[in-house]
Tab-separated table of C-alpha atoms in Angstrom:
chain	number	residue	atom	x	y	z
A	553	MET	CA	33.152	7.461	0.407
A	554	ASN	CA	32.517	4.025	1.648
A	555	PRO	CA	34.651	1.466	-0.940
A	556	SER	CA	33.467	0.910	-4.174
A	557	LYS	CA	31.329	-2.500	-4.299
A	558	LEU	CA	29.329	-4.178	-7.229
A	559	PHE	CA	25.882	-4.723	-6.801
A	560	PHE	CA	23.509	-7.399	-8.626
A	561	ILE	CA	19.783	-5.860	-8.611
A	562	THR	CA	16.765	-7.959	-10.367
A	563	GLY	CA	14.112	-6.108	-11.612
A	564	VAL	CA	16.161	-2.367	-12.546
A	565	SER	CA	13.121	-0.799	-14.729
A	566	SER	CA	11.089	1.094	-12.417
A	567	GLY	CA	10.591	0.782	-8.614
A	568	PHE	CA	12.352	-0.713	-5.233
A	569	GLY	CA	15.625	-1.818	-8.126
A	570	ARG	CA	15.396	1.154	-10.124
A	571	ALA	CA	15.145	3.607	-6.928
A	572	LEU	CA	18.640	1.550	-5.803
A	573	ALA	CA	20.142	1.859	-8.636
A	574	GLU	CA	20.329	5.120	-9.238
A	575	GLU	CA	21.924	5.542	-5.601
A	576	ALA	CA	23.948	3.369	-5.848
A	577	LEU	CA	25.173	4.404	-8.132
A	578	LYS	CA	24.523	8.277	-6.942
A	579	ALA	CA	27.210	6.670	-4.071
A	580	GLY	CA	29.724	5.477	-6.003
A	581	HIS	CA	28.971	2.013	-6.757
A	582	ARG	CA	29.113	-0.111	-9.966
A	583	VAL	CA	25.481	-1.140	-10.948
A	584	ALA	CA	24.943	-4.957	-13.006
A	585	GLY	CA	20.619	-4.517	-13.046
A	586	THR	CA	18.662	-6.931	-15.194
A	587	VAL	CA	15.808	-5.521	-18.083
A	588	ARG	CA	13.049	-7.237	-19.593
A	589	ASN	CA	14.329	-5.842	-23.195
A	590	GLN	CA	17.328	-4.805	-25.627
A	591	GLN	CA	15.549	-0.591	-24.790
A	592	ALA	CA	15.549	-0.790	-20.820
A	593	LYS	CA	19.157	-2.673	-21.247
A	594	GLN	CA	20.436	0.755	-23.207
A	595	GLU	CA	18.426	2.681	-21.637
A	596	PHE	CA	20.125	1.399	-17.783
A	597	ASP	CA	23.733	1.398	-19.330
A	598	ALA	CA	23.239	5.021	-20.708
A	599	LEU	CA	22.462	6.072	-17.417
A	600	VAL	CA	26.785	6.472	-15.838
A	601	PRO	CA	28.749	4.612	-18.557
A	602	GLY	CA	31.373	2.275	-17.735
A	603	ARG	CA	29.737	1.519	-13.772
A	604	SER	CA	25.702	0.180	-14.747
A	605	THR	CA	25.627	-2.115	-16.882
A	606	GLY	CA	22.265	-3.857	-18.020
A	607	TRP	CA	21.640	-7.609	-18.540
A	608	ILE	CA	18.557	-8.780	-20.468
A	609	LEU	CA	17.110	-11.646	-18.379
A	610	ASP	CA	13.467	-13.488	-17.417
A	611	VAL	CA	14.453	-14.679	-14.121
A	612	THR	CA	11.533	-17.850	-14.387
A	613	ASP	CA	14.081	-18.439	-17.293
A	614	PHE	CA	15.765	-20.346	-14.410
A	615	ASP	CA	18.494	-22.294	-17.074
A	616	ALA	CA	19.742	-18.807	-18.487
A	617	ILE	CA	20.881	-17.885	-14.232
A	618	ALA	CA	23.475	-19.587	-13.371
A	619	PRO	CA	26.180	-18.802	-17.113
A	620	LEU	CA	24.548	-15.539	-16.831
A	621	ALA	CA	26.140	-15.434	-13.563
A	622	ASP	CA	29.952	-17.123	-14.674
A	623	ILE	CA	28.559	-13.907	-17.629
A	624	VAL	CA	29.333	-11.153	-14.574
A	625	GLU	CA	31.522	-12.519	-12.548
A	626	ARG	CA	33.672	-13.161	-15.511
A	627	GLU	CA	32.953	-9.257	-17.765
A	628	THR	CA	31.793	-7.270	-14.338
A	629	GLY	CA	33.373	-7.893	-11.857
A	630	PRO	CA	32.739	-10.010	-8.488
A	631	VAL	CA	30.134	-9.004	-7.091
A	632	ASP	CA	29.569	-7.931	-3.597
A	633	VAL	CA	25.715	-7.219	-2.860
A	634	LEU	CA	23.348	-9.346	-4.659
A	635	VAL	CA	19.757	-7.953	-4.933
A	636	ASN	CA	16.597	-9.919	-5.603
A	637	ASN	CA	13.675	-7.435	-5.986
A	638	ALA	CA	12.234	-8.713	-9.095
A	639	GLY	CA	8.067	-9.250	-8.342
A	640	TYR	CA	5.532	-8.629	-9.340
A	641	GLY	CA	2.169	-8.700	-7.150
A	642	HIS	CA	-1.056	-10.875	-7.743
A	643	GLU	CA	-4.251	-9.811	-6.477
A	644	GLY	CA	-7.710	-12.162	-5.933
A	645	ILE	CA	-9.999	-13.611	-4.502
A	646	MET	CA	-7.874	-17.272	-3.909
A	647	GLU	CA	-11.234	-19.047	-5.027
A	648	GLU	CA	-11.640	-16.962	-7.594
A	649	SER	CA	-8.206	-17.100	-8.902
A	650	PRO	CA	-6.645	-19.565	-11.301
A	651	LEU	CA	-4.505	-22.318	-9.486
A	652	SER	CA	-1.904	-21.807	-12.843
A	653	GLU	CA	-2.176	-17.896	-11.154
A	654	VAL	CA	0.586	-18.616	-7.687
A	655	LEU	CA	1.892	-20.663	-10.975
A	656	HIS	CA	3.336	-17.912	-11.663
A	657	GLN	CA	3.373	-16.012	-8.862
A	658	PHE	CA	5.857	-18.487	-7.126
A	659	ASN	CA	7.930	-18.954	-10.329
A	660	VAL	CA	8.738	-15.552	-10.759
A	661	ASN	CA	8.742	-14.253	-6.474
A	662	VAL	CA	10.235	-17.646	-5.072
A	663	PHE	CA	12.104	-19.379	-6.930
A	664	GLY	CA	13.662	-17.323	-9.381
A	665	ALA	CA	14.852	-15.263	-6.392
A	666	VAL	CA	16.896	-18.217	-5.086
A	667	ALA	CA	17.922	-19.335	-8.327
A	668	VAL	CA	19.654	-16.876	-8.450
A	669	ILE	CA	20.326	-16.796	-4.982
A	670	LYS	CA	22.501	-20.091	-6.090
A	671	ALA	CA	24.271	-18.805	-9.026
A	672	PHE	CA	26.092	-17.190	-6.630
A	673	LEU	CA	26.234	-18.501	-3.848
A	674	PRO	CA	29.628	-20.896	-4.601
A	675	ALA	CA	31.118	-17.547	-5.766
A	676	PHE	CA	29.540	-15.826	-2.707
A	677	ARG	CA	31.505	-18.574	-0.162
A	678	ALA	CA	35.198	-19.135	-1.996
A	679	ARG	CA	35.202	-14.956	-1.185
A	680	ARG	CA	33.970	-15.760	2.119
A	681	ALA	CA	32.517	-12.916	1.375
A	682	GLY	CA	28.569	-11.011	0.493
A	683	HIS	CA	25.896	-9.803	1.238
A	684	ILE	CA	22.512	-10.681	0.147
A	685	LEU	CA	19.841	-8.781	0.060
A	686	ASN	CA	15.596	-11.097	-0.515
A	687	VAL	CA	12.913	-8.326	-1.060
A	688	THR	CA	9.667	-9.819	0.787
A	689	SER	CA	7.269	-7.688	2.428
A	690	MET	CA	5.154	-6.984	5.664
A	691	GLY	CA	2.643	-9.209	3.192
A	692	GLY	CA	5.631	-11.467	4.212
A	693	PHE	CA	4.269	-11.594	7.534
A	694	ILE	CA	1.289	-9.303	7.998
A	695	THR	CA	-1.845	-11.218	5.213
A	696	MET	CA	-4.560	-8.839	4.491
A	697	PRO	CA	-7.274	-10.242	1.939
A	698	GLY	CA	-6.942	-10.817	-1.622
A	699	ILE	CA	-3.258	-10.914	-1.381
A	700	SER	CA	-3.515	-14.491	-0.355
A	701	TYR	CA	-0.488	-15.886	-4.081
A	702	TYR	CA	1.580	-12.802	-2.777
A	703	CYS	CA	1.803	-13.042	0.530
A	704	GLY	CA	2.311	-17.035	0.707
A	705	SER	CA	4.584	-15.625	-1.231
A	706	LYS	CA	6.908	-13.539	-0.207
A	707	PHE	CA	6.561	-16.176	3.403
A	708	ALA	CA	8.601	-18.126	1.457
A	709	LEU	CA	11.678	-16.764	0.962
A	710	GLN	CA	11.195	-14.699	4.530
A	711	GLY	CA	11.515	-17.987	5.541
A	712	ILE	CA	14.134	-19.544	3.046
A	713	SER	CA	15.888	-15.714	3.422
A	714	GLU	CA	15.583	-16.375	7.828
A	715	THR	CA	17.158	-20.126	7.364
A	716	LEU	CA	19.893	-18.738	4.413
A	717	THR	CA	20.832	-15.687	6.860
A	718	LYS	CA	21.417	-19.024	9.953
A	719	GLU	CA	23.684	-21.140	7.223
A	720	LEU	CA	26.328	-18.799	5.294
A	721	LYS	CA	27.034	-17.487	8.535
A	722	PRO	CA	29.584	-19.484	9.194
A	723	PHE	CA	31.123	-17.950	5.277
A	724	ASN	CA	31.167	-14.497	6.377
A	725	ILE	CA	27.600	-13.953	4.034
A	726	ALA	CA	25.191	-11.642	5.385
A	727	VAL	CA	21.539	-12.227	4.072
A	728	THR	CA	18.917	-9.309	4.912
A	729	ALA	CA	15.319	-9.946	3.778
A	730	ILE	CA	13.639	-6.465	2.637
A	731	GLN	CA	10.118	-6.495	4.348
A	732	PRO	CA	8.930	-2.659	2.690
A	733	GLY	CA	5.278	-1.687	3.508
A	734	SER	CA	3.067	0.973	1.129
A	735	PHE	CA	5.299	2.168	-0.650
A	736	ARG	CA	4.781	5.351	-4.599
A	737	THR	CA	5.840	2.369	-6.653
A	738	ASP	CA	4.076	0.305	-9.444
A	739	TRP	CA	2.963	-2.446	-7.655
A	740	ALA	CA	-0.098	-1.460	-6.848
A	741	GLY	CA	-0.970	-0.272	-10.305
A	742	ARG	CA	-0.106	-1.051	-13.814
A	743	SER	CA	2.409	-4.016	-12.370
A	744	MET	CA	-0.351	-5.737	-10.523
A	745	VAL	CA	-1.923	-8.753	-11.538
A	746	ARG	CA	-5.899	-9.408	-10.636
A	747	SER	CA	-8.438	-12.319	-10.495
A	748	PRO	CA	-10.912	-10.938	-12.357
A	749	ARG	CA	-14.440	-11.422	-9.961
A	750	SER	CA	-17.096	-14.435	-10.277
A	751	ILE	CA	-18.761	-14.698	-6.627
A	752	SER	CA	-20.885	-12.733	-5.121
A	753	ASP	CA	-20.327	-14.314	-1.813
A	754	TYR	CA	-16.630	-11.916	-1.141
A	755	ASP	CA	-18.199	-8.309	-2.935
A	756	PRO	CA	-18.387	-7.161	0.456
A	757	LEU	CA	-15.344	-7.534	2.273
A	758	PHE	CA	-13.294	-7.407	-1.595
A	759	GLY	CA	-14.938	-5.045	-3.364
A	760	PRO	CA	-14.157	-2.221	-0.763
A	761	ILE	CA	-10.035	-3.139	-0.937
A	762	ARG	CA	-9.935	-3.423	-4.402
A	763	GLU	CA	-10.774	-0.147	-4.545
A	764	THR	CA	-9.096	1.417	-2.044
A	765	ARG	CA	-6.256	0.173	-3.546
A	766	GLU	CA	-7.062	0.909	-6.961
A	767	LYS	CA	-6.975	4.554	-5.349
A	768	ARG	CA	-4.182	4.776	-3.599
A	769	SER	CA	-1.414	3.876	-5.450
A	770	GLY	CA	0.996	6.573	-6.186
A	771	HIS	CA	-0.615	7.651	-3.282
A	772	GLN	CA	1.375	5.502	-0.957
A	773	PRO	CA	3.124	7.002	2.687
A	774	GLY	CA	6.251	5.581	0.871
A	775	SER	CA	9.827	7.076	-1.096
A	776	PRO	CA	11.155	4.297	-3.332
A	777	GLN	CA	14.074	6.592	-2.830
A	778	LYS	CA	14.207	7.060	0.719
A	779	ALA	CA	14.151	3.301	0.502
A	780	ALA	CA	17.059	2.830	-0.812
A	781	ARG	CA	18.790	4.710	0.732
A	782	ALA	CA	18.290	3.042	4.211
A	783	ILE	CA	19.229	0.045	2.125
A	784	LEU	CA	22.412	1.636	2.000
A	785	ARG	CA	23.168	2.382	5.157
A	786	LEU	CA	22.152	-1.287	5.457
A	787	ILE	CA	24.969	-2.475	3.901
A	788	ASP	CA	27.801	-0.106	5.065
A	789	SER	CA	26.879	-2.099	9.214
A	790	PRO	CA	29.057	-4.346	9.723
A	791	ALA	CA	25.833	-6.535	12.381
A	792	PRO	CA	22.939	-6.214	9.886
A	793	PRO	CA	20.030	-7.423	10.784
A	794	ALA	CA	18.109	-10.543	9.048
A	795	SER	CA	15.105	-8.076	8.528
A	796	LEU	CA	14.114	-4.697	7.773
A	797	LEU	CA	11.498	-3.088	8.096
A	798	LEU	CA	10.702	0.026	5.552
A	799	GLY	CA	7.819	1.887	6.125
A	800	SER	CA	5.807	3.852	8.419
A	801	ASP	CA	3.249	1.079	7.832
A	802	ALA	CA	4.677	-2.179	7.965
A	803	VAL	CA	6.174	-1.527	11.923
A	804	MET	CA	2.781	-0.320	12.925
A	805	TYR	CA	1.164	-4.129	11.436
A	806	VAL	CA	4.066	-5.992	12.426
A	807	ARG	CA	4.175	-4.988	15.841
A	808	GLU	CA	-0.036	-5.734	16.520
A	809	LYS	CA	0.254	-9.281	14.559
A	810	LEU	CA	3.133	-9.889	16.917
A	811	GLN	CA	0.871	-8.158	19.885
A	812	GLN	CA	-2.148	-10.739	18.266
A	813	MET	CA	0.503	-13.679	17.545
A	814	SER	CA	1.905	-13.600	22.157
A	815	ALA	CA	-1.941	-13.545	23.089
A	816	ASP	CA	-2.879	-15.802	21.882
A	817	ILE	CA	0.555	-18.055	22.462
A	818	ASP	CA	-0.789	-17.188	25.911
A	819	ALA	CA	-3.938	-17.812	25.582
A	820	TRP	CA	-3.571	-21.371	24.256
A	821	GLU	CA	-0.784	-22.512	26.206
A	822	GLU	CA	-1.553	-25.030	27.878
A	823	ILE	CA	-3.618	-26.951	25.143
A	824	SER	CA	-0.068	-26.392	23.870
A	825	ARG	CA	1.813	-27.834	26.286
A	826	SER	CA	-0.599	-30.566	27.144
A	827	THR	CA	0.702	-32.251	23.176
A	828	ASP	CA	3.877	-33.124	24.303
A	829	GLY	CA	5.266	-36.909	26.692
C-alpha cells in the first residue's frame, strides 16, 4: 500500500466527491470532506471513524473557507491532496436564463474553488508538496447547446488550473484538472438547475436536448467508482498531467474538437498571420 495521505474534498455527500472519498478510505487514506448540514456530517464521520471527518461548509461563504483550512491543518493534519469537487450544472438557453443564475454558477464552480485553493496554498508552498485536483469537465473544453453558463464556469476553472500548474511547479506542487464526460451522478438529475423555457424560437433546437438529457440521467456510461480509482492512480503518479480526461465520450468529443480546431487554423492561417507588423 502506498503511504497514507490526507485528502480534503469539497462536496462529499454524493457523486464524484462521495465516490472518491470512499475509494480513498478503502485504500487506507484519510479524508476530510465538506458537507452542507449536520446530518450529512454525522453520516460522513461514521463511514470510517477516525479516518473520515466531515466539515460543514458552503463554498460560496468565502469568509469561512480560510478559517476552516486552518482548523483542518491544525486538528486533522497537513493536507496532501486538495480536491475541488463541489459544483453543479445549470441548464438553459442563455437568452432565457437570468443573469443571477450565471453569477451563482460562477460563485460555486469557480470562485468557491479559487477560495479553497488560496486557503490551503500557503501551507502547500511552505511544505514544498501537495497535489491540487480541480474537477472541471469535458465541458471545460467542448460545448453543447443549453449549458453555456456551466461550460463558461468550467472553461474558467480549466484555465485557472492550467495556469496554476505552471506557477506552482517550482514548489513541487502538482495541479491537475479532472475532465469527466457523462457519469452516473446527480449532475443531470436532482443537482441540476434548469431555467424555464420562454422563447419558442429555440424549441426545435433545445426541446429534444433537454428531454434526452433528463431521460439519460442515471444511465450515463461512466462509473463514479471507476473514476475515483483512476484518480487514485493519478495521485500515485510521479509526473501527473495538467489535465486528465475521464470517460470514452470525453476522449471522443475532445478529439473531435481538436481536429476541428486544427482544420480551422489551417483554413484561416493566412489571415491570422496577416495581422503581424
